[in-house]
Coordinates of C-alpha atoms and ligand atoms in Angstrom, one line a residue:
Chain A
X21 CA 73.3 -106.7 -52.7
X22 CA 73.9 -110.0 -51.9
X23 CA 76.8 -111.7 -53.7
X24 CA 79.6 -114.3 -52.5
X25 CA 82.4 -111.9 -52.6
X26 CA 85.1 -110.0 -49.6
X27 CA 85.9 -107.0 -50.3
X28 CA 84.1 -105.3 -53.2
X29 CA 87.4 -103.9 -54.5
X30 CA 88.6 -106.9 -54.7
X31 CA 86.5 -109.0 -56.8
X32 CA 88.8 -108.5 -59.7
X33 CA 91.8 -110.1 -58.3
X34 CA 90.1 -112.5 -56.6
X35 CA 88.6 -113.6 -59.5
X36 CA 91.6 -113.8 -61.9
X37 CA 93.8 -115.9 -58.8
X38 CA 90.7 -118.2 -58.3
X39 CA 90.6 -118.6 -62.2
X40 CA 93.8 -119.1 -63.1
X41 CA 94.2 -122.1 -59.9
X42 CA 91.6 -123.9 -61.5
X43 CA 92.8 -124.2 -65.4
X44 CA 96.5 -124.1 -64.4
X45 CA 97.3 -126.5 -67.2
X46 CA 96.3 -124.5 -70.2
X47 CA 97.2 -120.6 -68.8
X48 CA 99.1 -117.9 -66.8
X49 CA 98.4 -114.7 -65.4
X50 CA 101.3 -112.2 -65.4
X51 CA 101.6 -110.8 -61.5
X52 CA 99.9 -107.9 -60.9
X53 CA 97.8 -107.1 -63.6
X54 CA 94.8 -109.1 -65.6
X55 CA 96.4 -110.4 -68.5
X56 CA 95.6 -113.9 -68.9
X57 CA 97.9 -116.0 -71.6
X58 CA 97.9 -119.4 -72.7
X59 CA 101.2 -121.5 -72.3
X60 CA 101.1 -123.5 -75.2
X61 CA 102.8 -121.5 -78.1
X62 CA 103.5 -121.6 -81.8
X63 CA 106.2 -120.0 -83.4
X64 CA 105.1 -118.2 -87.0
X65 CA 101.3 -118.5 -86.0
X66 CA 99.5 -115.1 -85.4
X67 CA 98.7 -114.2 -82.0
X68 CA 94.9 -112.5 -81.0
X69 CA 94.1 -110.5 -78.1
X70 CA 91.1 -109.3 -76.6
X71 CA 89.5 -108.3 -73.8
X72 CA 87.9 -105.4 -71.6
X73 CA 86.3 -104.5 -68.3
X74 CA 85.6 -108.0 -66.4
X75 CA 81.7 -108.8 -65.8
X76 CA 81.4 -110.7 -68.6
X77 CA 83.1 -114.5 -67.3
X78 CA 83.9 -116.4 -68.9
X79 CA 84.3 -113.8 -71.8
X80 CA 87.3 -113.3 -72.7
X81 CA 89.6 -115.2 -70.2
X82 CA 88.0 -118.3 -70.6
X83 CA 88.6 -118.7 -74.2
X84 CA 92.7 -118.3 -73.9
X85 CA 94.0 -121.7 -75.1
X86 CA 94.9 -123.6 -77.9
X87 CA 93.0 -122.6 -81.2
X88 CA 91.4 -119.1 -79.4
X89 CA 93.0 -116.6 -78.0
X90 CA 96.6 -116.3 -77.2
X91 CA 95.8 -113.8 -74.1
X92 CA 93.0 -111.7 -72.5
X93 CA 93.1 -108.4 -70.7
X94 CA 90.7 -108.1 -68.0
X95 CA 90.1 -105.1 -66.6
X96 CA 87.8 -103.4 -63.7
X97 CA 84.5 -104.4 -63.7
X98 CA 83.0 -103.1 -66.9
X99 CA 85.4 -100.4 -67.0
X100 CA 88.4 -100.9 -69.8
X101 CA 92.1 -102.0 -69.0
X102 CA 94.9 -99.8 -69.1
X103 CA 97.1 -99.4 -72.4
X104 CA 100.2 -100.5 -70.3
X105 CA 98.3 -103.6 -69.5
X106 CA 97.1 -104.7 -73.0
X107 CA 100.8 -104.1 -74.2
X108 CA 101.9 -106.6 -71.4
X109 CA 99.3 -108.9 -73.2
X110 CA 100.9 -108.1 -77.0
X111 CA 104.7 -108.9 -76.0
X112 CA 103.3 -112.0 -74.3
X113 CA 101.4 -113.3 -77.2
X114 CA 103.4 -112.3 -80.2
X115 CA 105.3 -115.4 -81.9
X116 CA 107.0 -112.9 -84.1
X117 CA 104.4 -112.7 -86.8
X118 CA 102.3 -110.1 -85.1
X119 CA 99.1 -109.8 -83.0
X120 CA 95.4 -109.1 -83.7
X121 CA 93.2 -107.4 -81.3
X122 CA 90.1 -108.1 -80.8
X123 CA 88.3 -104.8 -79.6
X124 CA 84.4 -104.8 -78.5
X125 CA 83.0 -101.2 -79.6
X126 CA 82.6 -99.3 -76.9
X127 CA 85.0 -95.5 -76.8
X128 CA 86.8 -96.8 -73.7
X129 CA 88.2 -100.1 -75.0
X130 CA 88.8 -98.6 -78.3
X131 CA 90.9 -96.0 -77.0
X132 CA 92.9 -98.0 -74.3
X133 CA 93.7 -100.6 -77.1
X134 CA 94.2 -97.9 -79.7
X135 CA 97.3 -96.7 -77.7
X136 CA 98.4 -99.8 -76.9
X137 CA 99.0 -100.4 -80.2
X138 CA 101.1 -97.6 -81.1
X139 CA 103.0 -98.2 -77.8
X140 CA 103.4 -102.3 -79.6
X141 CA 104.4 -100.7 -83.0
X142 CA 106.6 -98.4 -81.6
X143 CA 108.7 -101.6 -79.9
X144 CA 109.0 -103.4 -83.2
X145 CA 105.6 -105.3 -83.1
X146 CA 103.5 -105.6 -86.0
X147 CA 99.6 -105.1 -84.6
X148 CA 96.8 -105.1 -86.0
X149 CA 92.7 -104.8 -84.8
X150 CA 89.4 -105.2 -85.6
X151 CA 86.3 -103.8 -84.0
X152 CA 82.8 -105.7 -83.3
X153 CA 79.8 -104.1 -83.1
X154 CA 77.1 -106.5 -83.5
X155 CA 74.2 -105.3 -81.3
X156 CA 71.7 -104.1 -83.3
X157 CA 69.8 -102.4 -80.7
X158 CA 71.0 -99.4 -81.4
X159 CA 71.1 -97.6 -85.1
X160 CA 74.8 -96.9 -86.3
X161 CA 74.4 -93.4 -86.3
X162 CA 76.4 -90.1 -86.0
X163 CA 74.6 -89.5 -83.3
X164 CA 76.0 -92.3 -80.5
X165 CA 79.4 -94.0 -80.0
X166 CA 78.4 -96.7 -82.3
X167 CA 76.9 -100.0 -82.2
X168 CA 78.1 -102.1 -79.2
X169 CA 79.9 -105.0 -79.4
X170 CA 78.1 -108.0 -77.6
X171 CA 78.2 -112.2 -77.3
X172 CA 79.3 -112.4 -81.2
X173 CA 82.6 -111.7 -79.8
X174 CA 83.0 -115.0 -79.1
X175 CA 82.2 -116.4 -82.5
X176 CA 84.8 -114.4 -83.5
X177 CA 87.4 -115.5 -81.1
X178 CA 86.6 -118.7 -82.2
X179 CA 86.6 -118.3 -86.0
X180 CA 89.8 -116.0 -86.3
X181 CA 90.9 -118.4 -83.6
X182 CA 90.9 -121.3 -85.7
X183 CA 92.4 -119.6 -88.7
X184 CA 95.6 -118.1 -86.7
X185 CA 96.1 -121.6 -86.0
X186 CA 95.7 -122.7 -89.8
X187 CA 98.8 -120.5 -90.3
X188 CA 97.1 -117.6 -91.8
X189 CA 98.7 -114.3 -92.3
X190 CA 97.5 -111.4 -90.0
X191 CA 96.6 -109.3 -92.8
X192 CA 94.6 -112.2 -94.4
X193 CA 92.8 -112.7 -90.5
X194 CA 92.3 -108.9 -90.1
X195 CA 90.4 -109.1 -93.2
X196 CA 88.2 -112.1 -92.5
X197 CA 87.8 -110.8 -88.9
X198 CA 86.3 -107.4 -90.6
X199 CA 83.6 -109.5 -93.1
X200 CA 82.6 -112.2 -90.1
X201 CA 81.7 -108.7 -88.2
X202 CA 79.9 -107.5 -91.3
X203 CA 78.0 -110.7 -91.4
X204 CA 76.9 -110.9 -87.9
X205 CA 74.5 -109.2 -85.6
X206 CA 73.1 -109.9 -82.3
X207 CA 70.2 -108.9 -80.5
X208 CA 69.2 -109.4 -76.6
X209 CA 66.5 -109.1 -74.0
X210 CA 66.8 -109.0 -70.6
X211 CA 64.2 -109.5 -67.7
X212 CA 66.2 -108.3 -64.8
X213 CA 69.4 -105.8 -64.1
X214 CA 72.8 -106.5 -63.0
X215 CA 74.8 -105.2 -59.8
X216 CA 78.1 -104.2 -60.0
X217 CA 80.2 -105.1 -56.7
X218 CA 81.4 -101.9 -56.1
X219 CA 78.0 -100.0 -56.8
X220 CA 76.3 -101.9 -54.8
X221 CA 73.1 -101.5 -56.2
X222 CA 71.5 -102.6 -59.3
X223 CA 72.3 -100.5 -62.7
X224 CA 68.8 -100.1 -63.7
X225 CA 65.3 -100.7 -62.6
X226 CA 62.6 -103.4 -64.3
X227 CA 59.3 -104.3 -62.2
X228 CA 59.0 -108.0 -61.6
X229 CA 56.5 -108.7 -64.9
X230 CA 58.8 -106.5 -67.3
X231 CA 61.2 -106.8 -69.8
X232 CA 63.2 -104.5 -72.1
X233 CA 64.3 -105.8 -75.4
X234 CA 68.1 -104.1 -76.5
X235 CA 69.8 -103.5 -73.4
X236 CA 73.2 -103.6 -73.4
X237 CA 75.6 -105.7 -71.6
X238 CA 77.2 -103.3 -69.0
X239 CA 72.9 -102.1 -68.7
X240 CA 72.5 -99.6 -71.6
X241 CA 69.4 -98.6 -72.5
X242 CA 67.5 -100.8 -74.9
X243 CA 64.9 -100.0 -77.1
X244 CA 61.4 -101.2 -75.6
X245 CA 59.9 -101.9 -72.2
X246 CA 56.9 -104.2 -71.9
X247 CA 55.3 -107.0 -70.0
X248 CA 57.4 -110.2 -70.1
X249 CA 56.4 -112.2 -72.5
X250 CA 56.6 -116.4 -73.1
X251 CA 59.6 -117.7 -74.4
X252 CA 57.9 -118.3 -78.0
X253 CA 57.1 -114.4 -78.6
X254 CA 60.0 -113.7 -77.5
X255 CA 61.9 -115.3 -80.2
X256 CA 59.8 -114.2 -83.1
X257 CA 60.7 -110.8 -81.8
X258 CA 64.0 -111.5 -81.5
X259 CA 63.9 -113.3 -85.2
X260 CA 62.2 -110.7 -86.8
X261 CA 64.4 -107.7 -85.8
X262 CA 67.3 -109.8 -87.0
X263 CA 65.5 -111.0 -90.2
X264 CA 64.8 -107.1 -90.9
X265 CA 68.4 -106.8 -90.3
X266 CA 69.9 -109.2 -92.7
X267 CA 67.6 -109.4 -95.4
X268 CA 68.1 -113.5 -95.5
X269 CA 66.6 -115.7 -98.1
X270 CA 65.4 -119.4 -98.2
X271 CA 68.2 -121.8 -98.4
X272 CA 70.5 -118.8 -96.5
X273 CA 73.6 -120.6 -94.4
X274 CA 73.4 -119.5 -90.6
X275 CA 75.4 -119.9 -87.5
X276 CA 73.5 -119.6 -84.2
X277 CA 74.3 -118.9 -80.5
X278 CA 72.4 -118.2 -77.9
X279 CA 73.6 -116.6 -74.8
X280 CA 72.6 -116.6 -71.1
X281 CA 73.2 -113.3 -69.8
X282 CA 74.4 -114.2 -66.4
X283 CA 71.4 -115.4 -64.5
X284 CA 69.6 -117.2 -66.8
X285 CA 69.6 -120.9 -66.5
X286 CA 70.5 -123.1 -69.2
X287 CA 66.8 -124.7 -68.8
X288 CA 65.6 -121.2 -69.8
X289 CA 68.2 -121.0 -72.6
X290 CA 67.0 -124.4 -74.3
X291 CA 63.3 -123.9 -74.2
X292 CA 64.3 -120.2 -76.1
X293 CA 66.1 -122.3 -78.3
X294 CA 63.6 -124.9 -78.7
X295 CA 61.3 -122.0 -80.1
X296 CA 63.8 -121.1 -82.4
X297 CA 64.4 -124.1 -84.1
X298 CA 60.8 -123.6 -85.3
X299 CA 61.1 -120.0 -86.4
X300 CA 64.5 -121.0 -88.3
X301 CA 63.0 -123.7 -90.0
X302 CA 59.9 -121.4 -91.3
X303 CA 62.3 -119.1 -92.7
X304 CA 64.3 -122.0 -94.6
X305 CA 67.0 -121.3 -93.2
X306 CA 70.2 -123.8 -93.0
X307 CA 71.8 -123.8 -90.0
X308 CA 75.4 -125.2 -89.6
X309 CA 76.2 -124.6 -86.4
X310 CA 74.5 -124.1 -83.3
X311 CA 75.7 -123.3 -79.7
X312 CA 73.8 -122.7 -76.3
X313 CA 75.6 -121.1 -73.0
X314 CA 76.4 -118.6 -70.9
X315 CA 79.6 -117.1 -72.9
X316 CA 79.2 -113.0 -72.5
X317 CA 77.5 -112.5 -69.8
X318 CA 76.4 -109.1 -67.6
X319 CA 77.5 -110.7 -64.3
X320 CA 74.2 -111.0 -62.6
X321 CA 71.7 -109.8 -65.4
X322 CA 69.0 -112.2 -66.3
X323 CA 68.0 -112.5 -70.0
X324 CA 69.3 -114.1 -73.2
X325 CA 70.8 -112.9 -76.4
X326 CA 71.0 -114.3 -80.1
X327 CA 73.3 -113.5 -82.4
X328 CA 73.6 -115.0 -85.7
X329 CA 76.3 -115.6 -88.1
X330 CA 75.6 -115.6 -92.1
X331 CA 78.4 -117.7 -93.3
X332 CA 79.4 -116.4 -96.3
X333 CA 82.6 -117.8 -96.3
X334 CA 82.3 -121.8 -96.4
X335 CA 84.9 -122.2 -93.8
X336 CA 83.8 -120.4 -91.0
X337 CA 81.4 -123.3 -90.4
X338 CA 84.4 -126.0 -89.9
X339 CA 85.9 -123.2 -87.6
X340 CA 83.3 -123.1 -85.6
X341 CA 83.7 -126.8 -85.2
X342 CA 87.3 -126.3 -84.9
X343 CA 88.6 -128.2 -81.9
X344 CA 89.5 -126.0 -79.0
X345 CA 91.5 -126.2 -75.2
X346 CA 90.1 -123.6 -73.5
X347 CA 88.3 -123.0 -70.0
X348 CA 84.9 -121.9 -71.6
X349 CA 84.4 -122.9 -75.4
X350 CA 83.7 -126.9 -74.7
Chain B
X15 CA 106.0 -68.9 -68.2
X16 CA 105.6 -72.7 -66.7
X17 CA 108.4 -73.9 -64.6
X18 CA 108.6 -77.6 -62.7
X19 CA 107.2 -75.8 -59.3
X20 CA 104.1 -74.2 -61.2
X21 CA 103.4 -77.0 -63.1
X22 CA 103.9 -79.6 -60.2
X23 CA 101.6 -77.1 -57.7
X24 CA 99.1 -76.7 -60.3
X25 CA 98.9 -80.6 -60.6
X26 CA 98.7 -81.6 -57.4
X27 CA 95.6 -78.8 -56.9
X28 CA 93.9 -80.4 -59.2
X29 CA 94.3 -84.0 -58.1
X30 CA 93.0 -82.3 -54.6
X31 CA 90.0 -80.9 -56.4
X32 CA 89.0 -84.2 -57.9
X33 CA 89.0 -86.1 -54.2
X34 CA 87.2 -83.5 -52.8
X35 CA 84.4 -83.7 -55.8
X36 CA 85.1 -87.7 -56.5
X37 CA 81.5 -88.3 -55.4
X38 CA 80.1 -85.4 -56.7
X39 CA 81.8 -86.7 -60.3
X40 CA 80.1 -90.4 -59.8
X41 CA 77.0 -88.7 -59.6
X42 CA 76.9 -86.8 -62.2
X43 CA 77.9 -90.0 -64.4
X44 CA 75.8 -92.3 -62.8
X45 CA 73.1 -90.0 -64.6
X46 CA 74.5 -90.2 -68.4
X47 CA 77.3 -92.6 -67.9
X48 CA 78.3 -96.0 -65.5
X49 CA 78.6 -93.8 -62.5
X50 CA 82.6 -94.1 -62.2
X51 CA 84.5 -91.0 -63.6
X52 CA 85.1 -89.9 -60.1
X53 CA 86.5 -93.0 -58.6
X54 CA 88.0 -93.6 -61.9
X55 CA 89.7 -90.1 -61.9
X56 CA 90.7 -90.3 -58.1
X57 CA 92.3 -93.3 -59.0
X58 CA 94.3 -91.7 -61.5
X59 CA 95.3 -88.5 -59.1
X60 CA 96.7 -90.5 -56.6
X61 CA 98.8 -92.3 -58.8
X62 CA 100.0 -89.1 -60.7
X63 CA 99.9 -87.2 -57.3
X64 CA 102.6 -90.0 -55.9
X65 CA 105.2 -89.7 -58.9
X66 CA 105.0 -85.8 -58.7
X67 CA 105.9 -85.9 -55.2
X68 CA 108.9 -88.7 -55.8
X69 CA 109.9 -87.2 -58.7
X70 CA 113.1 -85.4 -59.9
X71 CA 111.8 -83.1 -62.9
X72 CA 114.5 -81.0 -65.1
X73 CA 111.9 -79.5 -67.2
X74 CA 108.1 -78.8 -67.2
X75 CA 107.5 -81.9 -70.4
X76 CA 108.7 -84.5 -67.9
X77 CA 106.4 -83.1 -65.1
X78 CA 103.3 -83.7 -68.1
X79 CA 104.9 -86.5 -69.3
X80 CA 104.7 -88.0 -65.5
X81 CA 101.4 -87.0 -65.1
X82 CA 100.2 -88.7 -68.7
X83 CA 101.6 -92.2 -67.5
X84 CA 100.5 -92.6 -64.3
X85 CA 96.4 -91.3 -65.9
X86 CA 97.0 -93.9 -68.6
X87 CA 98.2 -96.6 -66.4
X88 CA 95.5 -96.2 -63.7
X89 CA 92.5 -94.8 -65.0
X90 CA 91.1 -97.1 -67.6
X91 CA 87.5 -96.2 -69.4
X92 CA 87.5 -93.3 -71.4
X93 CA 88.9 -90.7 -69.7
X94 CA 92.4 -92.6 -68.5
X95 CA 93.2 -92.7 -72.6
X96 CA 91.6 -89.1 -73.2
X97 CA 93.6 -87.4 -70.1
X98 CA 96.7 -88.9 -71.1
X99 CA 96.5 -87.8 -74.5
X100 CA 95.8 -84.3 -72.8
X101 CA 99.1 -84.3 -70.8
X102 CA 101.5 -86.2 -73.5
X103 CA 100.3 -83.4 -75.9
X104 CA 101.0 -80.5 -73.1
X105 CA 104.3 -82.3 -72.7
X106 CA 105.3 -82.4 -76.2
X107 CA 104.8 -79.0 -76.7
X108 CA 106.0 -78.0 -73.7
X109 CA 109.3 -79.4 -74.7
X110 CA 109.5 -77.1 -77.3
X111 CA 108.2 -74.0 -75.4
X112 CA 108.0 -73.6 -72.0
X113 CA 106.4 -70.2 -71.8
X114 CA 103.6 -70.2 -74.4
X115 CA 100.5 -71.8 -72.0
X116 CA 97.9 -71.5 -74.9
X117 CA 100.0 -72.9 -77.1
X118 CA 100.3 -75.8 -74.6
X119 CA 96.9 -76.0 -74.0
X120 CA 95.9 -76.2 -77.4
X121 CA 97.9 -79.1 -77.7
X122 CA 96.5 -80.8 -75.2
X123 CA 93.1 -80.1 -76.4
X124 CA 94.3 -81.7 -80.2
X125 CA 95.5 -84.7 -78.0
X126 CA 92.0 -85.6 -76.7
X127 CA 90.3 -84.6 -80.0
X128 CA 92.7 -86.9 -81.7
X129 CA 92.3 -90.1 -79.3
X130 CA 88.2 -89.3 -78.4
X131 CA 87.6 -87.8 -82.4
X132 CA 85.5 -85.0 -80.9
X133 CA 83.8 -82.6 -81.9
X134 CA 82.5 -79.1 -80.2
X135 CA 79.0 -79.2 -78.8
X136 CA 79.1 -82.8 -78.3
X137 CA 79.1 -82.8 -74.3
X138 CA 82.2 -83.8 -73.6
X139 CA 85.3 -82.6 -71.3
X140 CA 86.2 -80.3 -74.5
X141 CA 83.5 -78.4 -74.6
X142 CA 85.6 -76.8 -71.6
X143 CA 88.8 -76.6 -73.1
X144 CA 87.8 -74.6 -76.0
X145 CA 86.0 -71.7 -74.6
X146 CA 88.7 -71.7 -71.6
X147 CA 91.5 -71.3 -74.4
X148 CA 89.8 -69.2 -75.7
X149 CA 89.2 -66.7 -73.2
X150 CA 92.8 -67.3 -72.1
X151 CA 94.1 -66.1 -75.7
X152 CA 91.8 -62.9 -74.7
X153 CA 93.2 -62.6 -71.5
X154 CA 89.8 -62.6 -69.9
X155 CA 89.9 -66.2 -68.0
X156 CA 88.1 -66.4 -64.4
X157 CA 86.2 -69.1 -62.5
X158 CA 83.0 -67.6 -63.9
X159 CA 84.2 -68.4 -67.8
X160 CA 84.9 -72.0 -66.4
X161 CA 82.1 -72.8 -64.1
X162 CA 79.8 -71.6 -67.1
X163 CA 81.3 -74.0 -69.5
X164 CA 80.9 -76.7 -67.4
X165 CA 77.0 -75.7 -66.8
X166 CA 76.7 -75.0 -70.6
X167 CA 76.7 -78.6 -70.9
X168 CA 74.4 -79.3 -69.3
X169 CA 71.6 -78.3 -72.3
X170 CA 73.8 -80.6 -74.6
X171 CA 72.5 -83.6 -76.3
X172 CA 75.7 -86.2 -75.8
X173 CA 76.4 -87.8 -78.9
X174 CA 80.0 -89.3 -77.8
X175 CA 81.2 -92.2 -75.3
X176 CA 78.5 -94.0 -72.8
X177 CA 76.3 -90.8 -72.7
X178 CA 75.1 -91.0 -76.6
X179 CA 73.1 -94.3 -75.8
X180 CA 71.0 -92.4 -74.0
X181 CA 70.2 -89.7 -76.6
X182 CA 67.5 -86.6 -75.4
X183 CA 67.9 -88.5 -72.2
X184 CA 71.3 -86.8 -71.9
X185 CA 70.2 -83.4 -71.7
X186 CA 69.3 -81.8 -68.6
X187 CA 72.7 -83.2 -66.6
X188 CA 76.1 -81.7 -66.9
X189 CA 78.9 -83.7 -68.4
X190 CA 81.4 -85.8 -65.3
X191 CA 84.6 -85.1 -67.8
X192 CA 83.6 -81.5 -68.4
X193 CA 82.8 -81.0 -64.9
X194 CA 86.6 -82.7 -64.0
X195 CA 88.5 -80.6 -67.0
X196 CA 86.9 -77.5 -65.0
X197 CA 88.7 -78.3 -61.7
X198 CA 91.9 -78.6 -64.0
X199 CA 91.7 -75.0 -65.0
X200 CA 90.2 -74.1 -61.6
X201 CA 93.2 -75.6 -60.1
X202 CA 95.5 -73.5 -62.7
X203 CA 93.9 -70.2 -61.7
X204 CA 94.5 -71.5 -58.0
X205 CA 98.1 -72.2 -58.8
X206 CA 98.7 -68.9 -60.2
X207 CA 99.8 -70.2 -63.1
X208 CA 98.3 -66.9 -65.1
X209 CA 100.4 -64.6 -62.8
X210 CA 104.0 -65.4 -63.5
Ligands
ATP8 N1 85.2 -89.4 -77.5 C1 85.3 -88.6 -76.5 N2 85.9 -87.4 -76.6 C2 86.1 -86.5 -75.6 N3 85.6 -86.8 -74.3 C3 84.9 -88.0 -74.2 C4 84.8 -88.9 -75.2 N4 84.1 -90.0 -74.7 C5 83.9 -89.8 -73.4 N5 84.4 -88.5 -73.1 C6 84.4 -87.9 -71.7 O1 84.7 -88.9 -70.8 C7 83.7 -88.8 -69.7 C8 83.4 -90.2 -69.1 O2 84.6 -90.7 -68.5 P1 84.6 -92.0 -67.6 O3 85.8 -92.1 -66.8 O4 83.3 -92.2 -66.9 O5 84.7 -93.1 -68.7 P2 83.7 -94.2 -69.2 O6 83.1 -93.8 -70.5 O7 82.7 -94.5 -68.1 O8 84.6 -95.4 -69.4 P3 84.2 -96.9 -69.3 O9 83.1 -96.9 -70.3 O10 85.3 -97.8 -69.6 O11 83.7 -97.1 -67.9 C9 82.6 -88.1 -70.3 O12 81.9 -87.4 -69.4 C10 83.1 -87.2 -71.4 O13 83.4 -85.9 -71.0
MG9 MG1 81.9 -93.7 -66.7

């Protein structure tokens, strides 16, 4: 392993110290534990949270600020943060007209956040969640935890973001927080694995000239192994599992990000993006709004993932466009 | 009958159990899982292990109750949630009756299945907690019934938490959380819990 770290155990609040110096004009963390909030607050708006086990910077810290998230709980790397600590992150964040969570599915975060709820209700605080599971790697079946929740999380931080700060009620975000979900899916490729500090080594194997399509972002099995490809058949792979997924038709409105997965330049991400444009534009489909980066990423994993947003509602576009104070959504 | 000493003993056998198997428990999830339920249990022990040893406990709820908090404020992942359900279930009904141990049990069991919405069969830490109350209710509990619980698991296809993603993959290795709810009733027999 070779990383720029001390100690392995304390990458975390390293980290969090290190990040919290640097953007010292937009956010606070409370002492001894990883909630991240935003100082700027609005009385009567809605308040979301997310978060989950760190690994994925600059998700979800780096979008606390003004129009996104009112705080973030990180916790160990890739493993969930406590219920005590995610309630720390409600009381913060509430402006007295509750708090939506913003869970990614995986049993771990659903459970910590699941009880931090009822330890939020049972102090008075109206809470409310929604799950995302946009990976469509895996088949929603009775037969694993669910899909996983992946880089669409952002879009949604982004789009429920800008509607808390519309003024809308947290029943009428909850609701548009569950169709965006419905509406978007995500699928990802990655080319090489990612170490976690304190393992030490990396969290699967790939030989130099492989790939595996659907691997998840803590390393989860995906669902095919072959010879790395060039960029161009990798997106019509890409495209066509998500075409298969939605259905789309000409003249279809579309939101697209692509994501670097850690270790994968931004040069990389453009030229994937650059073969995109062309697929997109075979399938006649209109796309509103596009975004490249690095925003949920597997700390060292190289790879990319695209997700895709059907915008069903006509103002998720402006939100998108929405503008933002945050460390990561420029 | 459970009193504050027997509960407290039995407890602080267990966290002893999981340091002394913590690595064993990382391997066994780095196989179906992340490779963390040991570190993320031991974790947990030595926080619950600490505020059993400071604590002043009038009844055996507050000694669970104790135990639930410091699991859910130190373990994260699944089983920190999953564990503290366990013990705020044991607690609760421990409240109400001190001396009925399946009864107790079985509410610790509806505390996981509740928070984790398991099922029997799906290789997870209760597919140890049923057949152990069960054999308890018979009055035929021993290591054996434990130890082959946790190794039934083993042939079990996961279809809950980390495990599921990996499907037919899953069979073949034992379960970390079932192998960890065995040291909890390994640690009750040790404890003498059944005796008094
Ligand atoms: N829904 C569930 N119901 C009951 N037990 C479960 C459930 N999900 C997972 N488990 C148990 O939890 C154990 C894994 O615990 P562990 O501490 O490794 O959590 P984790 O899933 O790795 O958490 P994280 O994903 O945040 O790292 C499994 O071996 C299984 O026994
Ligand atoms: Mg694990």
């Amino acid at each position: 392993m070779k990383k720029i770290i001390n100690q392995p155990s304390s990458v975390l609040d390293e980290m969090l110290n290190g990040f919290t110096y640097s953007h010292d004009h937009l956010l606070k963390r409370i002492e001894n534990t990883g909630v991240i909030y935003r100082t700027y607050k609005e009385q009567g708006k809605v308040a979301l949270v997310s978060g989950g086990g760190s690994g994925h910077e600059p998700s979800h810290a780096g979008f606390v600020g003004k129009g996104m998230l009112s705080a973030a709980v990180c916790g160990q790397v890739f493993t969930s943060p406590t219920p005590d600590q995610i309630l720390e992150a409600i009381k913060v964040a509430d402006q007295g007209v509750g708090v939506l969570l913003i869970i990614k599915n995986y049993s771990g975060d659903v459970m910590n956040f699941e009880m931090a709820q009822e330890l939020a209700e049972m102090e008075g605080i109206e809470v409310q969640k929604i799950i995302v599971d946009d990976d469509i790697a895996v088949e929603d079946s009775t037969y694993t935890a669910g899909k996983r929740g992946v880089a669409g999380t952002v879009l949604v931080h982004k789009i429920l973001g800008a509607a808390a700060e519309e003024g809308l009620t947290l029943e009428e975000i909850k609701t548009m927080g569950e169709q965006l979900v419905q509406n978007m899916k995500t699928i990802g490729v990655a080319i090489s694995p990612a170490t976690v500090p304190e393992v030490g080594k990396p969290g699967f194997q790939l030989k130099d000239d492989e790939m595996e399509y659907g691997v998840g972002i803590h390393g989860e099995p995906g669902y095919r192994r072959e010879k790395i490809k060039p960029s161009k058949e990798i997106a019509v792979e890409l495209v066509t599992k998500l075409k298969t997924a939605f259905q789309w038709q000409q003249g279809d409105h579309y939101a697209v990000l692509v994501n670097g997965l850690g270790a994968t330049p931004l040069m990389e991400q453009y030229i994937f993006m650059n073969d995109l444009q062309a697929l997109l534009k075979d399938e006649q489909l209109r796309i509103d709004f596009k975004k490249v980066g690095s925003l949920m990423t597997s700390i060292d994993m190289a790879g990319i993932s695209l997700t895709l947003v059907k915008l069903v509602d006509e103002k998720w576009a402006d939100y998108l466009k929405h503008e933002v104070t945050t460390a990561a959504w420029i | 009958m459970l009193t504050v000493d027997h509960t407290t003993n039995w407890l602080i056998l267990f966290a002893k159990k999981i340091y002394e198997k913590k690595d064993y428990l990382n391997e066994l999830d780095s196989a179906i899982g992340d490779g963390d339920h040991g570190s993320n249990m031991a974790r947990g022990m030595k926080a619950m292990e600490e505020k059993l040893k400071d604590g002043q406990f009038s009844n055996v709820q507050d000694v669970f109750k104790a135990a639930s908090m410091a699991l859910l404020s130190k373990v994260g992942g699944a089983s920190g949630p999953l564990y503290g359900s366990a013990f705020m279930g044991m607690a609760k009904q421990g409240g109400s009756d001190e001396t009925d141990l399946v009864a107790i049990l079985q509410a610790g069991l509806q505390g996981i299945q509740l928070r984790g919405k398991s099922a029997k069969g799906e290789k997870t830490m209760i597919d140890v907690w049923i057949p152990v109350i069960e054999a308890l209710e018979s009055e035929s509990l021993s290591k054996e019934i434990i130890q082959d619980a946790v190794l039934q698991t083993k042939e079990m296809k996961a279809t809950k938490g980390r495990a599921s993603y990996l499907g037919d993959r899953s069979v073949g290795h034992v379960d970390p959380g079932a192998a960890s709810s065995g040291y909890l009733f390994e640690a009750m027999l040790d404890g003498g819990i059944l005796n008094e």
